[in-house]
Amino acid sequence: MSESKIIDARNTFCPGPLMELITYMKQANVGDTLELLSTDDGSAADVPEWIHKVGHEMVSSEKIEETWHIKVRKIK
Amino acid sequence: MRILIVGGGTGGTILANQLVRRLKDEIRAKKVRITLLSDSDRHMYQPGLLYVAFGQMAPDQLYRDEASLLESSIKFHVDAVTEFHLDRNQVKTKSGKTHDYDILAIATGARIVPQEVPGMSEGAETFYTEEGAIRMHKRLMEFKGGTVAMVVSIPHKCPVAPVEAMFMLHDFFKMRGIRDKVKLQYKYPVNHVHATANVARWAKPEFDKAGIEYETLFNVREVDPVKKIVYSEEGTECKYDLLIAIPPHRGMEMIEANNLGQGGWIPTDRFKLTMDGHENVYVIGDASNVPVSKTGSAAHFEAEIVAENIASVIKTGVPVREYDGKVYCFIEAGYDRATYNAFDYVNLPELKPPSKAIHWFKVAYNQLYWTTVRGLL
Ligand SMILES: Cc1cc2nc3c(=O)[nH]c(=O)nc-3n(C[C@H](O)[C@H](O)[C@H](O)COP(=O)(O)OP(=O)(O)OC[C@H]3O[C@@H](n4cnc5c(N)ncnc54)[C@H](O)[C@@H]3O)c2cc1C
């Protein structure tokens, strides 16, 4: 399995984890997996909502200690 | 010790002046030399562009000669850097010169790339350049009624500017007596009306009060300037009469050309502000990939920390402070009220209700900025 690119958005408010993820998704190639690290509980709902609406793929989402690890794949 | 600063904007200018203040004796004794390279002899106060778009500032009020803002001991050259050779501690410039350094600070800022969104350059107004702000003001003055839509691309500098512009549009059309003929629509890329939770919590009810309509999860895909429709990545669309866009941004082209960072954003330690893998290279302001908003405020606080640390390393061999993610931003809530957002990596206090006093402080800051970049405030 190819390694995923880590986006460390822990302990940041502005521009915030989802904006950071969208920035890196735009730079990624189709098929790439990105892993967002976020300490904002809102990310657990906000990221899947965007991923589903825009049509990318949710790979996994889990909270390990204080950090959400959210893996997504760029589909288009 | 040769300190080389690349970029004479907010971050680079504050850093250069603060270094002189902290290293006076060393400079006099010729133990330290500070050189600043920029690609322009002028310095623009970019936040003023918002006021130009609404006819509240004249374009020439945005500028000062960069040389007039610098301490006299700084060697300032208008000569754009074209190549970085970090392995040799060298940069090359447009004129063909080579500059060697012991410590390098990169503060080259960001640029807008509307051309990356099909139709955006032709179909949308923007206040993120001088030319754009002047044209937007003209369009606003000519506007007789219909839908004014604002779309926000990612990434972009000054994340509160789109919110401020919406409130100013509301007051602008009210003052022109045609607010009832104008539908204001705000399209935002994430799930809330602002990426920062406290700003979103404050702005949403204020939008409702002002009759500003909003749609979230709208990432601009394409603009059709003929049909006057803007389409989102998420599959929605919006018909407009006047479109205002916050275009997507990238770091400078030569940062990308020199493979310093994807998208032109230089990988930077968010606390030390050094470039990853290069202890003698600092990155401040918009050019870094540090996860804070791309603002003059962040560039200012970062420049202070870097100046303090460089001076301390020269004097004692060790740095003294880390950047805590501090940002302070005024937020205009219309023509005569403002609030502010002050936060860092771990604290995000709620916004205060907007007041006239804060608005007038912002108006004063539009002038005080020149004192700030001289390193005096
Ligand atoms: C409309 C608008 C409103 C804003 N409002 C606010 C606000 O209210 N509050 C706030 O805090 N911030 C605001 N900002 C953001 C703020 O202006 C920027 O974040 C800030 O200027 C960043 O500072 P910097 O030093 O990183 O880059 P800049 O100030 O952009 O400076 C970059 C410098 O690098 C130079 N340069 C570029 N390439 C080269 C090269 N190859 N060689 C040498 N030199 C080079 C440029 O000439 C320039 O002098 C606003 C911006 C805009 C556009």
Coordinates of C-alpha atoms and ligand atoms in Angstrom, one line a residue:
Chain A
M1 CA 0.0 0.0 0.0
S2 CA 1.3 3.4 -0.8
E3 CA 2.2 5.8 2.0
S4 CA -0.2 8.6 2.7
K5 CA 0.8 12.2 3.0
I6 CA 0.3 13.5 6.5
I7 CA -1.2 16.9 7.0
D8 CA -0.6 18.1 10.6
A9 CA -3.4 20.5 11.5
R10 CA -3.3 19.7 15.2
N11 CA -3.7 22.7 17.5
T12 CA -4.6 25.2 14.8
F13 CA -7.7 27.3 14.4
C14 CA -7.2 29.4 11.3
P15 CA -7.4 28.5 8.5
G16 CA -8.4 25.3 10.2
P17 CA -8.1 21.5 9.5
L18 CA -10.7 21.2 6.6
M19 CA -9.2 24.2 4.8
E20 CA -5.7 22.7 5.2
L21 CA -7.0 19.4 3.8
I22 CA -8.7 21.1 0.8
T23 CA -5.5 23.0 0.1
Y24 CA -3.5 19.7 0.0
M25 CA -6.2 17.8 -1.9
K26 CA -5.9 20.4 -4.7
Q27 CA -2.2 19.8 -4.9
A28 CA -2.5 15.9 -4.8
N29 CA -2.8 13.5 -7.7
V30 CA -5.9 11.4 -8.3
G31 CA -5.5 8.2 -6.3
D32 CA -3.3 9.8 -3.6
T33 CA -4.2 9.2 0.1
L34 CA -4.0 12.0 2.6
E35 CA -4.1 11.7 6.3
L36 CA -5.3 14.7 8.3
L37 CA -4.3 15.0 11.9
S38 CA -6.7 17.2 13.8
T39 CA -7.4 18.0 17.5
D40 CA -10.7 19.7 16.6
D41 CA -13.6 17.3 17.2
G42 CA -15.6 19.1 14.6
S43 CA -13.3 17.6 11.9
A44 CA -14.8 14.1 12.5
A45 CA -18.1 15.4 11.0
D46 CA -16.9 18.2 8.8
V47 CA -14.4 16.2 6.8
P48 CA -16.7 13.3 5.8
E49 CA -19.5 15.8 5.0
W50 CA -17.2 17.6 2.5
I51 CA -15.7 14.4 1.1
H52 CA -19.1 12.9 0.3
K53 CA -20.5 16.1 -1.1
V54 CA -17.5 16.6 -3.5
G55 CA -17.2 13.0 -4.4
H56 CA -13.8 11.9 -2.9
E57 CA -13.4 8.8 -0.8
M58 CA -13.3 8.4 3.0
V59 CA -10.7 5.7 3.9
S60 CA -10.8 5.8 7.7
S61 CA -11.4 8.0 10.7
E62 CA -10.3 7.3 14.2
K63 CA -9.4 9.1 17.4
I64 CA -6.1 8.1 19.0
E65 CA -5.7 9.8 22.3
E66 CA -6.5 13.5 21.6
T67 CA -5.9 13.4 17.8
W68 CA -8.3 12.5 15.0
H69 CA -6.6 10.6 12.1
I70 CA -8.7 11.0 9.1
K71 CA -7.6 9.3 5.9
V72 CA -9.1 10.3 2.5
R73 CA -8.4 9.4 -1.1
K74 CA -8.6 11.8 -4.0
I75 CA -10.9 10.4 -6.6
K76 CA -11.2 13.1 -9.3
Chain B
M1 CA 28.0 37.2 10.3
R2 CA 26.0 37.9 7.1
I3 CA 22.3 38.0 7.5
L4 CA 20.4 38.0 4.2
I5 CA 16.6 38.8 4.0
V6 CA 14.7 38.1 0.8
G7 CA 11.5 40.0 0.4
G8 CA 10.8 43.6 1.5
G9 CA 7.1 43.3 2.5
T10 CA 5.6 43.2 6.0
G11 CA 7.7 40.4 7.4
G12 CA 11.0 41.1 5.7
T13 CA 10.9 44.8 6.6
I14 CA 10.0 44.3 10.2
L15 CA 12.7 41.6 10.6
A16 CA 15.4 43.8 9.0
N17 CA 14.6 46.8 11.2
Q18 CA 14.2 44.8 14.4
L19 CA 17.6 43.1 13.8
V20 CA 19.3 46.5 13.5
R21 CA 17.7 47.6 16.8
R22 CA 18.9 44.5 18.5
L23 CA 22.4 44.3 16.9
K24 CA 23.5 47.9 16.8
D25 CA 26.9 47.4 18.4
E26 CA 27.7 44.3 16.4
I27 CA 26.7 46.2 13.2
R28 CA 28.8 49.2 14.2
A29 CA 31.8 46.9 14.9
K30 CA 31.2 45.3 11.4
K31 CA 30.7 41.9 13.0
V32 CA 27.2 41.7 11.5
R33 CA 25.9 42.8 8.1
I34 CA 22.2 42.9 7.2
T35 CA 21.2 42.8 3.5
L36 CA 17.7 43.0 2.2
L37 CA 16.8 42.0 -1.3
S38 CA 13.4 42.8 -2.8
D39 CA 11.9 42.8 -6.2
S40 CA 10.3 46.2 -5.8
D41 CA 11.4 49.7 -4.5
R42 CA 7.9 50.2 -3.2
H43 CA 6.1 48.8 -0.2
M44 CA 2.4 48.2 -0.4
Y45 CA 0.0 48.3 2.6
Q46 CA -2.2 45.5 1.3
P47 CA -5.0 45.7 3.8
G48 CA -5.8 49.1 2.3
L49 CA -6.9 47.4 -0.9
L50 CA -10.3 46.6 0.7
Y51 CA -10.8 50.3 1.3
V52 CA -9.8 51.2 -2.2
A53 CA -12.5 48.8 -3.5
F54 CA -15.1 50.8 -1.6
G55 CA -13.7 54.2 -2.5
Q56 CA -12.5 54.9 1.1
M57 CA -8.7 55.1 0.3
A58 CA -6.9 56.3 -2.8
P59 CA -4.5 53.9 -4.4
D60 CA -1.5 56.1 -3.9
Q61 CA -2.1 56.0 -0.1
L62 CA -1.2 52.4 -0.1
Y63 CA 2.5 52.9 -0.9
R64 CA 5.8 54.1 0.6
D65 CA 9.3 53.9 -0.8
E66 CA 10.8 50.8 0.8
A67 CA 14.1 52.6 1.4
S68 CA 12.4 55.2 3.5
L69 CA 11.1 52.5 5.9
L70 CA 14.5 50.9 6.5
E71 CA 17.2 51.7 9.1
S72 CA 20.2 53.3 7.3
S73 CA 22.6 50.5 8.1
I74 CA 20.6 47.9 6.1
K75 CA 22.0 47.2 2.7
F76 CA 18.9 47.3 0.5
H77 CA 19.0 46.3 -3.2
V78 CA 16.1 46.1 -5.6
D79 CA 17.1 42.9 -7.3
A80 CA 14.8 39.9 -7.3
V81 CA 16.2 36.5 -6.2
T82 CA 16.0 34.0 -8.9
E83 CA 18.0 31.0 -7.5
F84 CA 18.5 29.6 -4.0
H85 CA 21.5 27.4 -3.4
L86 CA 20.9 26.4 0.2
D87 CA 23.6 23.8 0.1
R88 CA 26.2 26.5 -0.6
N89 CA 24.5 29.3 1.5
Q90 CA 24.1 31.4 -1.6
V91 CA 21.4 33.1 -3.6
K92 CA 21.5 34.5 -7.2
T93 CA 19.6 37.5 -8.4
K94 CA 18.0 38.7 -11.6
S95 CA 21.0 41.1 -12.2
G96 CA 23.4 38.1 -12.1
K97 CA 24.8 38.9 -8.6
T98 CA 25.6 36.2 -6.0
H99 CA 25.0 36.8 -2.3
D100 CA 26.5 34.6 0.3
Y101 CA 25.0 34.4 3.8
D102 CA 25.4 32.8 7.1
I103 CA 21.7 33.2 8.0
L104 CA 18.9 33.5 5.4
A105 CA 15.3 34.7 6.0
I106 CA 12.8 34.2 3.2
A107 CA 9.7 36.5 3.3
T108 CA 8.6 36.6 -0.3
G109 CA 4.9 36.4 0.4
A110 CA 2.2 34.9 -1.8
R111 CA 0.6 35.6 -5.2
I112 CA -2.9 35.2 -6.5
V113 CA -3.5 32.7 -9.3
P114 CA -7.1 33.3 -10.6
Q115 CA -6.0 31.7 -13.9
E116 CA -6.2 28.3 -12.1
V117 CA -10.0 28.6 -12.1
P118 CA -11.4 28.6 -15.6
G119 CA -13.2 31.9 -16.3
M120 CA -12.3 33.6 -13.0
S121 CA -10.0 36.2 -14.5
E122 CA -12.6 37.2 -17.1
G123 CA -15.7 36.8 -15.0
A124 CA -14.9 38.0 -11.5
E125 CA -13.8 41.2 -9.7
T126 CA -11.3 41.0 -7.0
F127 CA -9.8 43.4 -4.5
Y128 CA -6.6 41.4 -4.0
T129 CA -4.6 43.6 -6.4
E130 CA -4.5 47.4 -6.9
E131 CA -5.8 47.2 -10.4
G132 CA -8.6 44.8 -9.3
A133 CA -9.6 47.0 -6.3
I134 CA -9.9 50.1 -8.6
R135 CA -12.0 48.1 -11.1
M136 CA -14.2 46.6 -8.4
H137 CA -14.9 50.1 -7.1
K138 CA -16.0 51.3 -10.5
R139 CA -18.2 48.2 -11.0
L140 CA -19.8 48.8 -7.6
M141 CA -20.5 52.5 -8.4
E142 CA -22.1 51.5 -11.7
F143 CA -24.2 48.6 -10.2
K144 CA -27.9 49.3 -10.4
G145 CA -29.3 46.1 -8.8
G146 CA -29.3 42.3 -9.0
T147 CA -27.2 39.5 -7.4
V148 CA -23.7 40.2 -6.1
A149 CA -22.0 36.9 -5.3
M150 CA -18.8 36.4 -3.4
V151 CA -16.8 33.2 -3.9
V152 CA -13.8 32.2 -1.8
S153 CA -11.0 30.0 -3.1
I154 CA -8.5 28.0 -1.1
P155 CA -5.8 28.8 0.0
H156 CA -6.0 32.6 0.4
K157 CA -4.4 35.2 2.5
C158 CA -6.3 37.4 5.1
P159 CA -9.1 34.9 5.8
V160 CA -11.4 37.6 7.3
A161 CA -11.3 39.8 4.2
P162 CA -14.3 38.1 2.5
V163 CA -16.5 38.5 5.6
E164 CA -15.5 42.1 6.0
A165 CA -16.2 42.7 2.3
M166 CA -19.7 41.3 2.7
F167 CA -20.6 43.7 5.5
M168 CA -19.1 46.6 3.6
L169 CA -21.1 45.6 0.5
H170 CA -24.2 45.7 2.7
D171 CA -23.4 49.2 4.0
F172 CA -22.3 50.4 0.6
F173 CA -25.6 49.6 -1.1
K174 CA -27.5 50.9 1.9
M175 CA -25.7 54.2 1.5
R176 CA -26.4 54.3 -2.2
G177 CA -30.1 53.7 -1.4
I178 CA -30.4 50.5 -3.4
R179 CA -29.9 47.8 -0.8
D180 CA -33.4 46.5 -1.5
K181 CA -32.5 46.0 -5.2
V182 CA -29.4 43.9 -4.3
K183 CA -29.2 40.3 -3.3
L184 CA -26.0 39.5 -1.5
Q185 CA -24.8 36.0 -1.8
Y186 CA -21.7 34.5 0.1
K187 CA -20.3 31.2 -1.0
Y188 CA -17.7 29.6 1.3
P189 CA -15.6 26.4 0.9
V190 CA -16.0 24.7 4.3
N191 CA -19.1 23.7 6.3
H192 CA -19.4 26.9 8.3
V193 CA -19.5 30.6 7.2
H194 CA -15.9 31.0 8.3
A195 CA -13.0 28.5 8.8
T196 CA -12.3 29.8 12.3
A197 CA -15.0 28.7 14.6
N198 CA -15.4 31.9 16.6
V199 CA -15.6 34.1 13.5
A200 CA -18.2 31.7 12.1
R201 CA -20.3 31.8 15.3
W202 CA -20.3 35.6 15.2
A203 CA -20.7 36.2 11.5
K204 CA -23.7 33.8 10.9
P205 CA -26.3 35.8 12.9
E206 CA -24.8 39.1 11.7
F207 CA -25.3 37.8 8.1
D208 CA -28.9 36.9 8.9
K209 CA -29.5 40.4 10.4
A210 CA -28.1 42.1 7.3
G211 CA -30.0 39.8 4.9
I212 CA -26.8 38.3 3.5
E213 CA -27.5 34.8 2.1
Y214 CA -24.9 32.1 2.4
E215 CA -24.0 28.7 1.1
T216 CA -21.3 26.6 2.6
L217 CA -19.2 23.7 1.1
F218 CA -18.9 25.7 -2.2
N219 CA -15.5 25.3 -3.7
V220 CA -15.3 27.3 -7.0
R221 CA -14.7 25.0 -10.0
E222 CA -15.4 27.3 -12.9
V223 CA -16.9 30.7 -13.9
D224 CA -18.9 31.1 -17.1
P225 CA -18.5 34.9 -17.7
V226 CA -21.0 34.8 -20.6
K227 CA -23.9 33.1 -18.9
K228 CA -22.8 34.7 -15.6
I229 CA -22.9 31.5 -13.6
V230 CA -20.3 30.2 -11.1
Y231 CA -20.1 26.4 -10.6
S232 CA -18.8 24.6 -7.5
E233 CA -16.8 21.4 -7.2
E234 CA -19.7 20.1 -5.1
G235 CA -22.1 20.3 -8.0
T236 CA -24.0 23.5 -7.2
E237 CA -24.2 26.7 -9.2
C238 CA -25.0 30.4 -8.7
K239 CA -26.3 32.9 -11.2
Y240 CA -24.8 36.4 -10.6
D241 CA -24.9 39.9 -12.0
L242 CA -21.6 40.9 -10.3
L243 CA -19.1 38.3 -9.1
I244 CA -16.4 39.0 -6.5
A245 CA -13.8 36.4 -6.1
I246 CA -11.1 35.7 -3.6
P247 CA -8.7 34.0 -6.0
P248 CA -6.7 30.9 -5.0
H249 CA -3.1 31.7 -3.9
R250 CA 0.3 30.2 -4.3
G251 CA 3.7 31.0 -3.0
M252 CA 6.1 32.8 -5.4
E253 CA 6.9 31.2 -8.7
M254 CA 10.6 31.1 -8.1
I255 CA 10.0 29.3 -4.8
E256 CA 8.4 26.5 -6.8
A257 CA 11.0 26.7 -9.6
N258 CA 13.8 26.2 -7.0
N259 CA 11.9 23.2 -5.5
L260 CA 11.6 24.9 -2.1
G261 CA 8.0 23.8 -1.5
Q262 CA 5.0 22.4 -3.2
G263 CA 2.5 25.1 -4.2
G264 CA 5.3 27.6 -3.4
W265 CA 4.8 27.1 0.3
I266 CA 8.1 26.4 2.1
P267 CA 7.9 23.6 4.7
T268 CA 8.6 25.3 8.0
D269 CA 8.8 24.4 11.7
R270 CA 5.7 26.0 13.2
F271 CA 7.5 26.9 16.4
K272 CA 11.1 27.6 15.4
L273 CA 10.2 29.1 12.0
T274 CA 13.2 27.5 10.4
M275 CA 12.9 25.7 7.1
D276 CA 12.7 22.0 7.5
G277 CA 16.2 20.5 7.2
H278 CA 17.9 23.9 7.2
E279 CA 18.7 25.4 10.7
N280 CA 20.1 28.6 9.2
V281 CA 17.1 29.4 7.0
Y282 CA 14.1 31.1 8.5
V283 CA 10.8 31.5 6.7
I284 CA 8.3 34.2 7.8
G285 CA 4.9 35.3 6.6
D286 CA 2.8 34.1 3.7
A287 CA 5.7 32.1 2.1
S288 CA 5.7 29.4 4.8
N289 CA 3.4 26.4 5.2
V290 CA 3.0 27.1 8.9
P291 CA -0.7 26.4 9.8
V292 CA -1.7 29.9 10.7
S293 CA -3.7 32.4 8.6
K294 CA -1.7 34.2 6.0
T295 CA -1.8 37.7 7.5
G296 CA 0.4 40.7 8.0
S297 CA -0.3 40.2 11.7
A298 CA 1.2 36.6 11.7
A299 CA 4.2 37.9 9.6
H300 CA 4.7 40.7 12.1
F301 CA 4.7 38.4 15.2
E302 CA 6.9 35.9 13.4
A303 CA 9.4 38.6 12.4
E304 CA 9.7 39.7 16.0
I305 CA 10.4 36.2 17.2
V306 CA 12.9 35.5 14.4
A307 CA 14.7 38.8 15.1
E308 CA 14.9 38.1 18.8
N309 CA 16.2 34.5 18.2
I310 CA 18.8 35.5 15.6
A311 CA 20.1 38.3 17.8
S312 CA 20.2 35.9 20.8
V313 CA 22.0 33.2 18.8
I314 CA 24.6 35.8 17.8
K315 CA 25.0 37.1 21.3
T316 CA 24.7 34.0 23.4
G317 CA 24.6 31.0 21.0
V318 CA 21.0 30.0 21.9
P319 CA 17.6 31.1 20.7
V320 CA 15.1 32.5 23.3
R321 CA 11.5 32.0 22.1
E322 CA 9.2 29.9 20.0
Y323 CA 6.3 31.2 17.9
D324 CA 3.1 30.4 19.6
G325 CA 0.8 30.9 16.6
K326 CA -0.2 34.4 17.7
V327 CA -2.4 36.4 15.3
Y328 CA -4.4 39.6 15.9
C329 CA -6.9 40.7 13.2
F330 CA -9.3 43.5 13.0
I331 CA -12.6 42.6 11.4
E332 CA -14.7 45.4 9.8
A333 CA -18.4 44.7 10.5
G334 CA -19.5 47.4 8.0
Y335 CA -18.7 51.1 7.4
D336 CA -18.5 52.2 11.0
R337 CA -18.2 49.1 13.3
A338 CA -15.5 46.6 13.8
T339 CA -14.4 43.8 16.1
Y340 CA -11.1 41.8 16.3
N341 CA -9.9 38.2 16.5
A342 CA -6.9 37.4 18.7
F343 CA -5.8 33.8 19.0
D344 CA -2.8 31.5 19.0
Y345 CA -2.3 27.7 18.4
V346 CA -4.2 26.8 21.6
N347 CA -6.5 29.7 22.6
L348 CA -9.5 30.9 20.6
P349 CA -11.5 33.4 22.6
E350 CA -15.0 34.5 21.5
L351 CA -15.2 37.7 19.5
K352 CA -16.3 40.9 21.2
P353 CA -19.5 42.7 19.9
P354 CA -18.4 45.1 17.1
S355 CA -18.0 48.8 18.1
K356 CA -17.3 52.2 16.6
A357 CA -14.2 52.5 18.8
I358 CA -12.6 49.4 17.3
H359 CA -13.4 50.6 13.8
W360 CA -11.7 53.9 14.5
F361 CA -8.7 52.0 15.9
K362 CA -8.5 50.1 12.6
V363 CA -8.7 53.4 10.6
A364 CA -5.8 54.7 12.8
Y365 CA -3.9 51.5 12.3
N366 CA -4.0 52.0 8.5
Q367 CA -1.6 54.9 9.2
L368 CA 0.2 53.3 12.2
Y369 CA 1.2 50.4 10.0
W370 CA 4.1 52.5 8.7
T371 CA 5.4 52.9 12.2
T372 CA 5.0 49.2 12.8
V373 CA 7.1 48.1 9.8
R374 CA 9.8 50.5 10.9
G375 CA 10.0 48.3 13.9
L376 CA 8.9 51.0 16.3
L377 CA 5.6 49.6 17.5
Ligands
LIG1 C1 -7.0 42.8 0.4 C2 -6.1 42.4 1.5 C3 -6.5 42.7 2.8 C4 -5.7 42.3 3.8 N1 -6.0 42.6 5.1 C5 -5.2 42.2 6.1 C6 -5.5 42.6 7.5 O1 -6.5 43.3 7.7 N2 -4.7 42.2 8.5 C7 -3.6 41.5 8.2 O2 -2.9 41.2 9.2 N3 -3.3 41.1 7.0 C8 -4.0 41.5 5.9 N4 -3.7 41.1 4.6 C9 -2.6 40.2 4.4 C10 -1.2 40.8 4.5 O3 -1.1 41.9 3.7 C11 -0.1 39.8 4.1 O4 -0.4 38.6 4.8 C12 1.3 40.3 4.5 O5 1.6 41.3 3.7 C13 2.3 39.1 4.4 O6 3.6 39.6 4.6 P1 4.8 38.9 3.9 O7 6.0 39.6 4.4 O8 4.7 37.5 4.1 O9 4.6 39.2 2.4 P2 4.4 40.5 1.6 O10 4.1 41.6 2.5 O11 3.5 40.2 0.4 O12 5.9 40.8 1.0 C14 6.5 40.0 0.1 C15 7.7 40.8 -0.5 O13 8.6 39.9 -1.2 C16 9.0 40.5 -2.4 N5 9.4 39.5 -3.3 C17 8.6 38.6 -4.0 N6 9.4 37.8 -4.8 C18 10.7 38.2 -4.6 C19 11.9 37.8 -5.1 N7 12.0 36.8 -6.0 N8 13.0 38.4 -4.7 C20 13.0 39.4 -3.8 N9 11.9 39.8 -3.3 C21 10.7 39.3 -3.7 C22 7.8 41.4 -2.8 O14 8.2 42.4 -3.6 C23 7.3 41.9 -1.4 O15 8.1 43.0 -1.1 C24 -4.5 41.5 3.6 C25 -4.1 41.2 2.3 C26 -4.9 41.6 1.2 C27 -4.5 41.3 -0.2

